[in-house]
Tab-separated table of C-alpha atoms in Angstrom:
chain	number	residue	atom	x	y	z
A	28	LEU	CA	101.553	123.357	115.539
A	29	GLU	CA	101.565	125.857	112.667
A	30	LEU	CA	101.121	124.151	109.303
A	31	CYS	CA	102.395	125.483	106.013
A	32	PRO	CA	99.305	126.094	103.814
A	33	ARG	CA	101.284	125.264	100.672
A	34	SER	CA	101.879	121.723	101.893
A	35	TYR	CA	98.247	120.693	102.373
A	36	ASP	CA	95.136	120.609	100.200
A	37	VAL	CA	92.995	122.150	102.969
A	38	VAL	CA	95.020	123.444	105.900
A	39	GLU	CA	91.972	123.600	108.221
A	40	ARG	CA	91.301	119.924	107.474
A	41	ALA	CA	94.935	118.962	108.062
A	42	GLU	CA	94.784	120.516	111.546
A	43	LEU	CA	92.053	118.114	112.689
A	44	ASP	CA	92.946	115.072	114.774
A	45	THR	CA	90.426	112.680	113.204
A	46	LEU	CA	88.402	112.867	110.011
A	47	CYS	CA	85.255	111.038	108.973
A	48	VAL	CA	85.464	110.151	105.293
A	49	GLN	CA	82.721	108.737	103.099
A	50	LEU	CA	82.743	107.864	99.432
A	51	GLU	CA	79.343	108.066	97.779
A	52	GLY	CA	77.225	105.068	98.741
A	53	MET	CA	79.976	103.597	100.918
A	54	PRO	CA	80.457	103.272	104.707
A	55	THR	CA	82.061	106.058	106.728
A	56	VAL	CA	85.742	105.552	107.538
A	57	SER	CA	87.539	107.213	110.453
A	58	ILE	CA	91.043	108.516	109.626
A	59	ALA	CA	93.329	109.813	112.381
A	60	GLN	CA	95.948	112.352	111.325
A	61	ASN	CA	99.317	113.211	112.825
A	62	THR	CA	100.951	116.192	111.156
A	63	CYS	CA	103.779	116.020	113.683
A	64	ILE	CA	105.298	113.398	111.371
A	65	GLY	CA	105.086	115.799	108.414
A	66	ILE	CA	103.426	115.408	105.031
A	67	PRO	CA	102.606	111.661	105.401
A	68	GLY	CA	100.531	112.352	108.513
A	69	ALA	CA	97.657	114.105	106.746
A	70	MET	CA	95.006	112.930	104.312
A	71	TYR	CA	95.088	114.418	100.816
A	72	ASP	CA	92.637	114.832	97.957
A	73	CYS	CA	94.673	112.409	95.839
A	74	ALA	CA	93.846	109.623	98.299
A	75	LEU	CA	90.134	110.375	97.918
A	76	ALA	CA	90.314	110.614	94.134
A	77	LEU	CA	92.288	107.378	93.782
A	78	ALA	CA	90.074	105.465	96.216
A	79	SER	CA	86.976	106.700	94.399
A	80	PHE	CA	88.384	105.563	91.046
A	81	VAL	CA	89.408	102.125	92.318
A	82	VAL	CA	86.061	101.583	94.043
A	83	ASP	CA	84.060	102.602	90.955
A	84	GLU	CA	86.235	101.060	88.249
A	85	ILE	CA	88.155	98.128	89.767
A	86	ILE	CA	86.156	96.756	92.684
A	87	VAL	CA	83.230	94.826	91.267
A	88	ASN	CA	80.279	93.205	92.990
A	89	LYS	CA	80.887	89.586	93.883
A	90	ARG	CA	79.550	87.339	91.140
A	91	GLU	CA	77.751	84.265	92.416
A	92	GLY	CA	79.154	81.036	91.034
A	93	ASP	CA	82.284	82.687	89.608
A	94	PRO	CA	85.382	80.859	90.955
A	95	ALA	CA	87.553	83.936	90.287
A	96	ALA	CA	85.328	86.084	92.495
A	97	ALA	CA	85.739	83.657	95.400
A	98	ARG	CA	89.484	84.334	95.732
A	99	ALA	CA	90.459	87.404	97.692
A	100	MET	CA	91.686	90.324	95.602
A	101	ARG	CA	95.221	91.272	96.636
A	102	ILE	CA	95.658	95.049	96.870
A	103	LEU	CA	99.046	96.606	97.657
A	104	GLU	CA	99.473	100.265	98.556
A	105	LEU	CA	102.895	101.873	98.297
A	106	GLY	CA	103.529	105.037	100.325
A	107	THR	CA	100.316	104.706	102.313
A	108	GLY	CA	100.822	107.634	104.700
A	109	SER	CA	97.732	107.724	106.915
A	110	GLY	CA	96.286	104.702	105.082
A	111	ALA	CA	93.220	106.646	103.903
A	112	CYS	CA	93.177	105.459	100.286
A	113	ALA	CA	93.521	101.731	100.946
A	114	LEU	CA	91.186	101.787	103.952
A	115	LEU	CA	88.425	103.439	101.915
A	116	VAL	CA	88.891	100.685	99.334
A	117	ALA	CA	88.803	98.046	102.086
A	118	ALA	CA	85.529	99.424	103.434
A	119	ALA	CA	84.034	99.332	99.928
A	120	CYS	CA	85.149	95.722	99.410
A	121	SER	CA	83.565	94.712	102.695
A	122	SER	CA	80.351	96.581	101.919
A	123	ARG	CA	80.059	94.981	98.479
A	124	GLY	CA	80.960	91.481	99.608
A	125	VAL	CA	84.178	91.399	97.609
A	126	PRO	CA	86.858	89.259	99.325
A	127	ALA	CA	90.084	91.223	99.595
A	128	ARG	CA	93.477	91.210	101.269
A	129	LEU	CA	95.204	94.555	101.554
A	130	LEU	CA	98.786	95.386	102.482
A	131	LEU	CA	99.542	99.018	103.309
A	132	THR	CA	103.227	99.956	103.150
A	133	ASP	CA	105.353	103.021	103.833
A	134	ARG	CA	109.046	103.675	104.377
A	135	ASN	CA	108.389	105.919	107.397
A	136	PRO	CA	107.915	103.887	110.615
A	137	LYS	CA	105.698	106.654	112.045
A	138	SER	CA	103.460	106.463	108.992
A	139	VAL	CA	103.298	102.700	109.417
A	140	ASP	CA	102.167	103.215	113.028
A	141	LEU	CA	99.524	105.759	111.969
A	142	ALA	CA	98.171	103.566	109.176
A	143	ARG	CA	98.057	100.572	111.522
A	144	ARG	CA	96.150	102.634	114.074
A	145	ASN	CA	93.605	103.588	111.422
A	146	ALA	CA	93.356	100.006	110.188
A	147	ASP	CA	92.762	98.736	113.728
A	148	VAL	CA	89.692	100.952	114.227
A	149	LEU	CA	88.191	100.333	110.787
A	150	GLN	CA	84.738	98.797	111.144
A	151	LEU	CA	84.039	96.289	108.393
A	152	SER	CA	80.585	94.959	107.636
A	153	SER	CA	81.839	91.456	106.799
A	154	GLY	CA	84.772	89.198	107.605
A	155	ASN	CA	85.971	88.737	104.042
A	156	VAL	CA	88.523	91.569	104.129
A	157	GLU	CA	91.970	91.303	105.726
A	158	ILE	CA	94.305	94.266	106.265
A	159	ASP	CA	97.971	94.340	107.223
A	160	VAL	CA	100.485	97.170	107.469
A	161	ALA	CA	104.251	96.913	106.969
A	162	ARG	CA	107.333	98.987	106.346
A	163	PHE	CA	108.594	98.976	102.761
A	164	ALA	CA	110.643	101.565	100.871
A	165	PHE	CA	110.730	102.133	97.130
A	166	GLY	CA	113.722	100.410	95.582
A	167	GLU	CA	113.942	97.596	98.118
A	168	ASP	CA	113.841	94.032	96.883
A	169	VAL	CA	110.213	92.989	96.583
A	170	GLY	CA	110.879	89.269	96.992
A	171	THR	CA	112.768	89.791	100.237
A	172	ASN	CA	110.758	92.588	101.829
A	173	LEU	CA	107.149	91.846	100.887
A	174	PRO	CA	105.049	88.761	101.685
A	175	THR	CA	105.004	86.363	98.735
A	176	ASP	CA	101.370	87.013	97.844
A	177	PHE	CA	101.930	90.759	97.704
A	178	ALA	CA	104.974	90.451	95.477
A	179	THR	CA	102.340	89.395	92.911
A	180	PRO	CA	99.245	91.509	93.735
A	181	ASP	CA	96.149	92.079	91.628
A	182	VAL	CA	96.141	95.854	92.115
A	183	VAL	CA	98.770	98.380	93.215
A	184	VAL	CA	97.715	101.857	94.376
A	185	VAL	CA	100.083	104.791	94.834
A	186	SER	CA	98.752	108.140	96.008
A	187	ASP	CA	100.697	111.400	95.667
A	188	VAL	CA	104.143	110.092	96.598
A	189	LEU	CA	106.296	111.760	93.942
A	190	TYR	CA	107.602	114.951	95.516
A	191	THR	CA	111.197	114.939	94.262
A	192	PRO	CA	112.915	113.459	91.200
A	193	GLU	CA	115.023	111.267	93.505
A	194	SER	CA	111.933	109.212	94.372
A	195	ALA	CA	110.982	108.560	90.738
A	196	VAL	CA	113.538	105.926	89.795
A	197	PRO	CA	113.162	103.773	92.955
A	198	LEU	CA	109.370	103.765	92.575
A	199	ALA	CA	109.547	102.791	88.907
A	200	ARG	CA	112.006	100.001	89.679
A	201	THR	CA	109.799	98.680	92.467
A	202	LEU	CA	106.831	98.601	90.100
A	203	ARG	CA	108.956	96.810	87.517
A	204	GLN	CA	109.626	94.060	90.051
A	205	ILE	CA	105.943	93.771	90.923
A	206	LEU	CA	104.564	93.995	87.389
A	207	ARG	CA	107.172	91.857	85.652
A	208	HIS	CA	105.535	88.505	86.342
A	209	ASP	CA	103.682	86.759	83.503
A	210	ASP	CA	101.790	83.963	85.225
A	211	TYR	CA	99.195	85.139	87.710
A	212	GLY	CA	96.635	82.390	87.262
A	213	GLU	CA	92.992	83.352	87.439
A	214	SER	CA	92.393	86.970	88.347
A	215	VAL	CA	89.514	88.374	90.341
A	216	LEU	CA	89.387	91.436	88.098
A	217	ALA	CA	86.610	91.958	85.587
A	218	SER	CA	88.501	92.807	82.419
A	219	PRO	CA	89.987	89.931	80.376
A	220	ALA	CA	93.102	92.052	79.877
A	221	ASP	CA	93.510	92.303	83.638
A	222	ARG	CA	93.611	88.509	83.912
A	223	ARG	CA	97.134	88.462	82.497
A	224	GLN	CA	98.881	90.769	84.901
A	225	PRO	CA	98.224	93.374	87.591
A	226	ALA	CA	98.121	97.122	87.078
A	227	CYS	CA	99.248	100.084	89.143
A	228	TYR	CA	97.002	103.118	89.625
A	229	LEU	CA	98.879	106.271	90.611
A	230	ALA	CA	97.358	109.634	91.535
A	231	TRP	CA	99.303	112.867	91.755
A	232	ARG	CA	98.558	116.567	91.981
A	233	PRO	CA	100.812	119.360	90.690
A	234	ARG	CA	101.517	122.193	93.121
A	235	SER	CA	102.723	125.596	92.005
A	236	CYS	CA	104.774	125.890	95.199
A	237	ASN	CA	106.702	122.722	94.369
A	238	PRO	CA	107.838	122.489	90.728
A	239	ASP	CA	109.848	119.397	91.692
A	240	LYS	CA	106.601	117.401	91.667
A	241	VAL	CA	106.145	117.870	87.924
A	242	THR	CA	109.819	117.078	87.374
A	243	ALA	CA	109.448	113.944	89.518
A	244	VAL	CA	106.433	112.673	87.566
A	245	LYS	CA	108.212	113.290	84.255
A	246	ALA	CA	111.279	111.407	85.538
A	247	PHE	CA	109.017	108.576	86.687
A	248	ILE	CA	107.399	108.268	83.257
A	249	VAL	CA	110.789	108.281	81.549
A	250	GLU	CA	112.141	105.580	83.872
A	251	CYS	CA	109.019	103.469	83.398
A	252	GLY	CA	109.534	103.659	79.643
A	253	ALA	CA	113.150	102.612	80.011
A	254	LEU	CA	112.041	99.624	82.103
A	255	GLY	CA	109.387	98.543	79.619
A	256	LEU	CA	106.391	99.724	81.646
A	257	PHE	CA	103.515	101.387	79.792
A	258	VAL	CA	102.109	104.551	81.421
A	259	HIS	CA	98.873	106.209	80.340
A	260	ASP	CA	96.096	108.377	81.764
A	261	ALA	CA	93.319	106.436	83.468
A	262	SER	CA	89.748	107.440	82.691
A	263	ARG	CA	86.354	106.388	83.923
A	264	SER	CA	84.289	103.994	81.864
A	265	ASN	CA	81.989	105.478	79.234
A	266	GLY	CA	78.771	106.547	80.814
A	267	ARG	CA	79.972	106.060	84.385
A	268	ALA	CA	79.079	109.031	86.559
A	269	THR	CA	81.526	110.734	88.865
A	270	SER	CA	81.088	110.250	92.599
A	271	THR	CA	81.321	112.565	95.588
A	272	ALA	CA	83.508	112.173	98.664
A	273	ARG	CA	82.550	113.829	101.958
A	274	VAL	CA	84.950	114.675	104.789
A	275	TRP	CA	84.081	116.129	108.185
A	276	ASP	CA	85.528	116.592	111.663
A	277	GLU	CA	84.772	113.502	113.732
A	278	ALA	CA	84.674	115.553	116.939
A	279	ALA	CA	82.564	118.510	115.798
A	280	GLY	CA	80.542	117.080	112.918
A	281	GLY	CA	79.074	119.711	110.595
A	282	GLU	CA	79.091	119.969	106.833
A	283	GLY	CA	82.832	119.641	106.381
A	284	TRP	CA	84.095	119.382	102.832
A	285	SER	CA	82.887	117.608	99.718
A	286	GLN	CA	84.530	117.006	96.362
A	287	THR	CA	83.387	115.290	93.194
A	288	TYR	CA	85.833	113.013	91.339
C-alpha cells in the first residue's frame, strides 16, 4: 500500500502495523493501525499532544477521602480513529488510580472496529477504568445515540477531526448538545469552575497541503460562537513542564520517534 506523505505526520510510522506509545512516566500502550481504511486508521501527533495535555492538566491523582474523586470520571472521545488518544488517557487513569469510564466514538464502522481492537488489548494496572467503543456521527442526536451518562460527560476530547468545512457545523452542534446542561452534580475535576459543567479539548494541526483544514477550524469557531459556546486556546499551567511522548515499532523495537508537547 503506497501512502500519500502529505496525509500523515510521519509516513514511515503510518506504514507500521502496530505502534508502542508511551507518554512520559506512563505505561506503554499498543496501538494497531490500519491505513486501508484511510486517514482514521493511523495515529497522529495531535492524538499524542491532546492525550499528553489531558493527562498532565485534567487527570489528577486520586485524593483520599474526597467523595468527588471516588466517582468515575466520564471521558467521551468524538472521532476516535484508532483510539490512541483516549486509550493513552485510560492507561494514565489506571496508573494513577483515577476511576474513569471512557467512551470512544467514530462515525466510521471500520474505525470503531479498530479502536475496539486496540481497547481489547490494552493492559490496565487496575480495575477502576472501563472502556467502551460505539458508532456516533457528528450532528446525530446525543440523547438518542449516546448512553445517558455520556450525554453528560466530565471531559470531551476531539483530536484532529476537522478536515473540511462541512464537518464544522455538525461538530459544533454536537458539542452544544453535550455542553448545554447546567446541573452536573459533583464533578471529579480539580478546578471549581469545572464543577459546573464539562469542557471539550480539541487538538488540530494545519497542513499546507490542505487549506480546507484552516477554513474548517474557522467555520467551527464561528458556529460555536453562534451557538453560545466559548472557544479559547488551552495552555499548560504556570510552571508545569512539557512532557515527551515516545513511539516505536512494536515488531522491530529501536529508538523510533519522540516529540515534546
